Amino acid sequence: MSSSSASAEQDPGRSRSTWVILAAAVAAGFVFRLYHVRDLPAWGDEYWGTIPFLRASTWREFLDAVRAMGSAQAPGFPALLYAWRRAFGDDLATLRLLSVVLGTATIPLVFAFGHRCFDRWAGLVAAWALAFSPMHHWYSQSVRPYVLTMLLATLSLYTLVRAVREGGWPFWTTCPFANTLMVWTHWMALFVVACEGVYLLSLLPKRPPEHRRVVFAWAAIQLLLLLPCALYLLRYPPENLGFAKPLPMDVIVSSLLGEAVPGFTSTFLGFKGAWLPPRVEPVGPLLGIVCLLSALFLAASLAWLLQRQFSRTRSDCTPVGGLLLLIVLLPTATLAILNHLTGTLFLLARYVLFAVPAKCAALGGWIATRRNAVVRSGLISLLLLSLLVQGAFLVREPTRTDWRRAAEHIREHASSDDLVAVDSILYAKILAYHMPDRERPLVAANNLQCLVDLCALHLAQHETEPVFGPVDRSVW
């Protein structure tokens, strides 16, 4: 622990101010994640990955649905969500409240992680950065497993750092258990386990023999706990590991350096911002500049970690810079290489969201070590401002198809004889989810010509009635 941390523990006033600042970050993060959570419609991944599991009336039916899904979705988060649904209800806002709670709980844990890595100011900056992180906010308002993955990743990294620096079996055993829960939440979290293993191996040459035995025991416990995961994946092998399209450069940039809402980083790089709503598109360049600022902050913190890691004058006998660098760089680089070799899109920014706590800790450590107080204050202000600008546009403008409002409009204006046609089976299911009491037919097809034929048949109704003649029915 650094001298500043020790002095903070000895000074009750500084300790009290630390907790006040942290409590303010947690409160701000909770309000930011709770705001408008009831108004957001369901989106594609949200429906496909979790909502179908919740239709089960018993745990047996739920387990059958999970087995039918195979390994396309790790069963950990659906199981937790199903228990939450049975306890609190199946309203979409209620389901999302679980992610809000998990996302908010990650903020103080990131503070503890940054504090243990560097000092209390690093922890506070990391907590505020996560509180206003647009990506973390996005998934804290979604019924998806990524926020739980980040929470468990932070717990795993925190306990590992304490185990390496302080020893003690509670930390050495908590880490592999957190890793196991994390892998059952999302398969890509195996990268965290791999990075931790590489980090521990890198420390072995400089550690005493008894430490090596502890590391080997950690590895044995971890492998034993992950054995059921391996058997599950062998029993239900993945049918499709990615999407059959090349990896665009903005995906790599946003995965490595982007703290931006999906699509905002690509706007700066000159790609079409497909996620931007029409009223936000005119300010797309401004958002691109803000995203660039966030990327520069993170790039500077990673460069600082590299310099600190390889500096010969460092006094820390157990540097955590290597661990943070591994978590941030290794998964993204590996997935990008796999994409290059296979031509399949293995990498998406959300697949490596478990690296966000490490990014926040790196940002906190870099800013907290600036000697000039004015520079520190300016960097903190710029960082939070860049995150708040991105978050402001995310909160004020919908960046998802507003199926909820579409369903309300159809219920209000359409007659019972009208047909609702959707050019995607998945989107039709999402619309139907928002229209549980619908009285009019709904059809869908992934082929536009098939959808046109279905609409024509509905308008004809009878063989004697002309398809294009005057009718009293409509198609929505």
Short mmCIF file of C-alpha atoms in Angstrom, two decimals, residues 216-382:
data_model
loop_
_atom_site.label_atom_id
_atom_site.label_comp_id
_atom_site.label_asym_id
_atom_site.label_seq_id
_atom_site.Cartn_x
_atom_site.Cartn_y
_atom_site.Cartn_z
CA PHE A 216 0.22 -23.92 -8.20
CA ALA A 217 -2.50 -24.61 -5.62
CA TRP A 218 -4.49 -21.64 -7.01
CA ALA A 219 -4.13 -23.05 -10.53
CA ALA A 220 -5.22 -26.52 -9.39
CA ILE A 221 -8.31 -25.16 -7.63
CA GLN A 222 -9.15 -23.04 -10.64
CA LEU A 223 -8.86 -25.92 -13.10
CA LEU A 224 -10.97 -28.13 -10.85
CA LEU A 225 -13.70 -25.50 -10.57
CA LEU A 226 -13.69 -24.89 -14.34
CA LEU A 227 -13.97 -28.59 -15.20
CA PRO A 228 -17.82 -28.52 -15.18
CA CYS A 229 -17.71 -25.56 -17.58
CA ALA A 230 -15.51 -27.55 -19.94
CA LEU A 231 -17.84 -30.55 -19.74
CA TYR A 232 -20.84 -28.29 -20.43
CA LEU A 233 -19.18 -26.82 -23.51
CA LEU A 234 -18.26 -30.31 -24.74
CA ARG A 235 -21.84 -31.43 -24.19
CA TYR A 236 -23.24 -28.35 -25.95
CA PRO A 237 -20.55 -27.19 -28.43
CA PRO A 238 -21.02 -23.69 -29.85
CA GLU A 239 -22.57 -23.76 -33.30
CA ASN A 240 -21.49 -20.23 -34.23
CA LEU A 241 -18.71 -18.30 -32.52
CA GLY A 242 -19.25 -15.07 -34.41
CA PHE A 243 -20.77 -13.38 -37.42
CA ALA A 244 -19.63 -14.08 -40.95
CA LYS A 245 -18.24 -10.66 -41.83
CA PRO A 246 -14.85 -8.97 -41.60
CA LEU A 247 -13.85 -7.00 -38.54
CA PRO A 248 -14.13 -3.22 -39.04
CA MET A 249 -11.35 -1.10 -37.59
CA ASP A 250 -13.72 0.87 -35.36
CA VAL A 251 -14.58 -2.31 -33.46
CA ILE A 252 -10.91 -2.79 -32.55
CA VAL A 253 -10.53 0.87 -31.55
CA SER A 254 -13.69 0.93 -29.45
CA SER A 255 -12.77 -2.38 -27.81
CA LEU A 256 -9.30 -1.17 -26.86
CA LEU A 257 -9.78 2.54 -26.22
CA GLY A 258 -13.48 3.31 -26.59
CA GLU A 259 -15.56 4.27 -23.59
CA ALA A 260 -18.20 5.26 -26.09
CA VAL A 261 -21.69 4.13 -26.87
CA PRO A 262 -21.57 1.65 -29.77
CA GLY A 263 -21.47 3.64 -32.99
CA PHE A 264 -20.15 6.91 -31.59
CA THR A 265 -16.51 5.94 -32.00
CA SER A 266 -17.19 4.80 -35.55
CA THR A 267 -18.69 8.23 -36.29
CA PHE A 268 -15.36 9.88 -35.54
CA LEU A 269 -13.48 7.34 -37.67
CA GLY A 270 -15.59 8.17 -40.71
CA PHE A 271 -17.96 5.19 -40.68
CA LYS A 272 -21.70 5.64 -40.77
CA GLY A 273 -23.04 5.94 -37.22
CA ALA A 274 -25.91 3.51 -37.60
CA TRP A 275 -26.73 3.69 -33.90
CA LEU A 276 -27.21 7.47 -33.90
CA PRO A 277 -30.82 8.68 -33.92
CA PRO A 278 -31.66 11.30 -36.58
CA ARG A 279 -31.72 14.26 -34.21
CA VAL A 280 -28.26 13.36 -32.87
CA GLU A 281 -26.58 12.84 -36.26
CA PRO A 282 -25.87 16.61 -36.78
CA VAL A 283 -23.69 16.59 -33.64
CA GLY A 284 -21.97 13.34 -34.62
CA PRO A 285 -18.58 15.07 -35.16
CA LEU A 286 -18.77 16.57 -31.66
CA LEU A 287 -19.43 13.15 -30.19
CA GLY A 288 -16.54 11.80 -32.23
CA ILE A 289 -14.19 14.40 -30.74
CA VAL A 290 -15.42 13.59 -27.25
CA CYS A 291 -14.85 9.89 -27.89
CA LEU A 292 -11.36 10.69 -29.15
CA LEU A 293 -10.68 12.55 -25.91
CA SER A 294 -11.72 9.50 -23.88
CA ALA A 295 -9.53 7.30 -26.08
CA LEU A 296 -6.54 9.62 -25.57
CA PHE A 297 -7.03 9.47 -21.81
CA LEU A 298 -6.98 5.69 -21.85
CA ALA A 299 -4.04 5.55 -24.28
CA ALA A 300 -2.05 7.83 -21.97
CA SER A 301 -2.87 5.66 -18.96
CA LEU A 302 -1.78 2.50 -20.79
CA ALA A 303 1.47 4.19 -21.86
CA TRP A 304 2.03 5.19 -18.23
CA LEU A 305 1.47 1.59 -17.14
CA LEU A 306 4.01 0.37 -19.69
CA GLN A 307 6.56 2.91 -18.51
CA ARG A 308 5.90 2.02 -14.88
CA GLN A 309 6.04 -1.70 -15.57
CA PHE A 310 9.47 -1.60 -17.20
CA SER A 311 11.01 1.17 -15.11
CA ARG A 312 14.07 -0.01 -13.23
CA THR A 313 13.52 2.48 -10.44
CA ARG A 314 10.10 1.29 -9.35
CA SER A 315 9.85 0.35 -5.67
CA ASP A 316 6.76 -1.85 -5.90
CA CYS A 317 7.87 -5.47 -5.61
CA THR A 318 4.53 -6.71 -6.95
CA PRO A 319 3.61 -4.35 -9.80
CA VAL A 320 0.00 -4.53 -10.91
CA GLY A 321 0.65 -2.70 -14.17
CA GLY A 322 1.33 -5.99 -15.94
CA LEU A 323 -2.01 -7.39 -14.77
CA LEU A 324 -3.93 -4.34 -15.96
CA LEU A 325 -2.16 -4.35 -19.32
CA LEU A 326 -2.90 -8.02 -19.82
CA ILE A 327 -6.61 -7.57 -19.05
CA VAL A 328 -6.93 -4.59 -21.41
CA LEU A 329 -4.76 -5.74 -24.32
CA LEU A 330 -4.57 -9.55 -24.49
CA PRO A 331 -8.29 -10.43 -25.03
CA THR A 332 -8.84 -7.78 -27.70
CA ALA A 333 -5.60 -8.64 -29.51
CA THR A 334 -6.36 -12.37 -29.43
CA LEU A 335 -9.90 -11.95 -30.75
CA ALA A 336 -8.72 -9.55 -33.47
CA ILE A 337 -6.10 -12.10 -34.60
CA LEU A 338 -8.73 -14.84 -34.66
CA ASN A 339 -10.88 -12.61 -36.83
CA HIS A 340 -8.00 -12.01 -39.21
CA LEU A 341 -7.29 -15.73 -39.49
CA THR A 342 -10.89 -16.91 -39.83
CA GLY A 343 -12.72 -13.95 -41.38
CA THR A 344 -15.39 -14.22 -38.67
CA LEU A 345 -16.36 -11.41 -36.30
CA PHE A 346 -15.25 -12.82 -32.95
CA LEU A 347 -14.67 -9.40 -31.44
CA LEU A 348 -17.33 -7.00 -30.26
CA ALA A 349 -16.77 -4.28 -27.66
CA ARG A 350 -19.23 -5.91 -25.27
CA TYR A 351 -17.30 -9.20 -25.35
CA VAL A 352 -14.38 -7.52 -23.56
CA LEU A 353 -16.33 -5.32 -21.16
CA PHE A 354 -14.73 -7.23 -18.30
CA ALA A 355 -11.68 -5.01 -19.03
CA VAL A 356 -13.56 -1.81 -18.11
CA PRO A 357 -12.68 -2.02 -14.37
CA ALA A 358 -9.00 -2.42 -15.29
CA LYS A 359 -9.26 0.59 -17.62
CA CYS A 360 -10.84 2.67 -14.87
CA ALA A 361 -8.11 1.65 -12.40
CA ALA A 362 -5.43 2.54 -14.96
CA LEU A 363 -7.04 5.95 -15.54
CA GLY A 364 -7.22 6.53 -11.80
CA GLY A 365 -3.60 5.55 -11.26
CA TRP A 366 -2.33 7.74 -14.10
CA ILE A 367 -4.27 10.83 -12.98
CA ALA A 368 -3.56 10.35 -9.27
CA THR A 369 0.19 10.27 -9.85
CA ARG A 370 0.30 13.71 -11.50
CA ARG A 371 2.28 15.87 -9.08
CA ASN A 372 0.63 19.18 -9.91
CA ALA A 373 -2.76 19.52 -8.19
CA VAL A 374 -4.04 21.84 -10.93
CA VAL A 375 -3.14 19.29 -13.59
CA ARG A 376 -4.84 16.53 -11.62
CA SER A 377 -8.00 18.57 -11.21
CA GLY A 378 -8.02 19.51 -14.89
CA LEU A 379 -7.57 15.92 -16.03
CA ILE A 380 -10.35 14.70 -13.75
CA SER A 381 -12.67 17.44 -15.01
CA LEU A 382 -11.93 16.67 -18.67
#
